[in-house]
Amino acid sequence: MAKSSVKDKKTYEKVKESGASKEKAARIANASAAQGRKKVAKKGGKSSKYDDMKKDELLDRAKEVGIKGRSKMGKKELVKALRDH
């Protein structure tokens, strides 16, 4: 398996410093490099609020992003895991 690389290291480091996971920081940095920072910034905040989602919807979303141990999590734990991912 090939190791993925971060396309915008400066953005990656800033996002990591703000408390994001390595995966989240890499996604943001790579999107920023591919699309430009302004375009990526405009996209922010358009996903549905996790607090308003049902548990089965949260489980589906957690599966999509690859959160391990999701089947044993309660709704609050799923929300926290998704926000921290």
mmCIF file of C-alpha atoms in Angstrom, residues 42-79:
data_model
loop_
_atom_site.group_PDB
_atom_site.id
_atom_site.type_symbol
_atom_site.label_atom_id
_atom_site.label_comp_id
_atom_site.label_asym_id
_atom_site.label_seq_id
_atom_site.Cartn_x
_atom_site.Cartn_y
_atom_site.Cartn_z
ATOM 1 C CA LYS A 42 -16.512 28.577 0.985
ATOM 2 C CA LYS A 43 -17.535 24.905 1.177
ATOM 3 C CA GLY A 44 -17.103 24.768 4.951
ATOM 4 C CA GLY A 45 -20.181 24.538 7.165
ATOM 5 C CA LYS A 46 -22.584 23.085 4.608
ATOM 6 C CA SER A 47 -22.840 19.574 6.026
ATOM 7 C CA SER A 48 -25.827 18.718 8.186
ATOM 8 C CA LYS A 49 -25.510 19.143 11.926
ATOM 9 C CA TYR A 50 -24.575 15.868 13.560
ATOM 10 C CA ASP A 51 -26.769 16.667 16.567
ATOM 11 C CA ASP A 52 -29.832 16.706 14.306
ATOM 12 C CA MET A 53 -29.054 13.328 12.737
ATOM 13 C CA LYS A 54 -30.472 9.997 13.877
ATOM 14 C CA LYS A 55 -28.111 7.362 15.247
ATOM 15 C CA ASP A 56 -28.401 5.169 12.139
ATOM 16 C CA GLU A 57 -27.478 8.169 9.966
ATOM 17 C CA LEU A 58 -24.465 8.832 12.190
ATOM 18 C CA LEU A 59 -23.439 5.176 11.918
ATOM 19 C CA ASP A 60 -23.628 5.373 8.127
ATOM 20 C CA ARG A 61 -21.521 8.542 8.079
ATOM 21 C CA ALA A 62 -18.990 7.002 10.506
ATOM 22 C CA LYS A 63 -18.721 3.976 8.210
ATOM 23 C CA GLU A 64 -18.123 6.232 5.192
ATOM 24 C CA VAL A 65 -15.182 7.956 6.859
ATOM 25 C CA GLY A 66 -13.786 4.757 8.409
ATOM 26 C CA ILE A 67 -14.299 5.268 12.134
ATOM 27 C CA LYS A 68 -13.445 2.038 13.949
ATOM 28 C CA GLY A 69 -15.560 0.804 16.878
ATOM 29 C CA ARG A 70 -18.603 2.741 15.692
ATOM 30 C CA SER A 71 -21.065 -0.107 16.265
ATOM 31 C CA LYS A 72 -20.425 0.055 20.027
ATOM 32 C CA MET A 73 -20.775 3.844 20.251
ATOM 33 C CA GLY A 74 -23.764 5.785 21.470
ATOM 34 C CA LYS A 75 -25.073 8.849 19.657
ATOM 35 C CA LYS A 76 -22.942 11.324 21.634
ATOM 36 C CA GLU A 77 -19.821 9.246 21.061
ATOM 37 C CA LEU A 78 -20.540 9.031 17.324
ATOM 38 C CA VAL A 79 -20.991 12.798 17.104
#
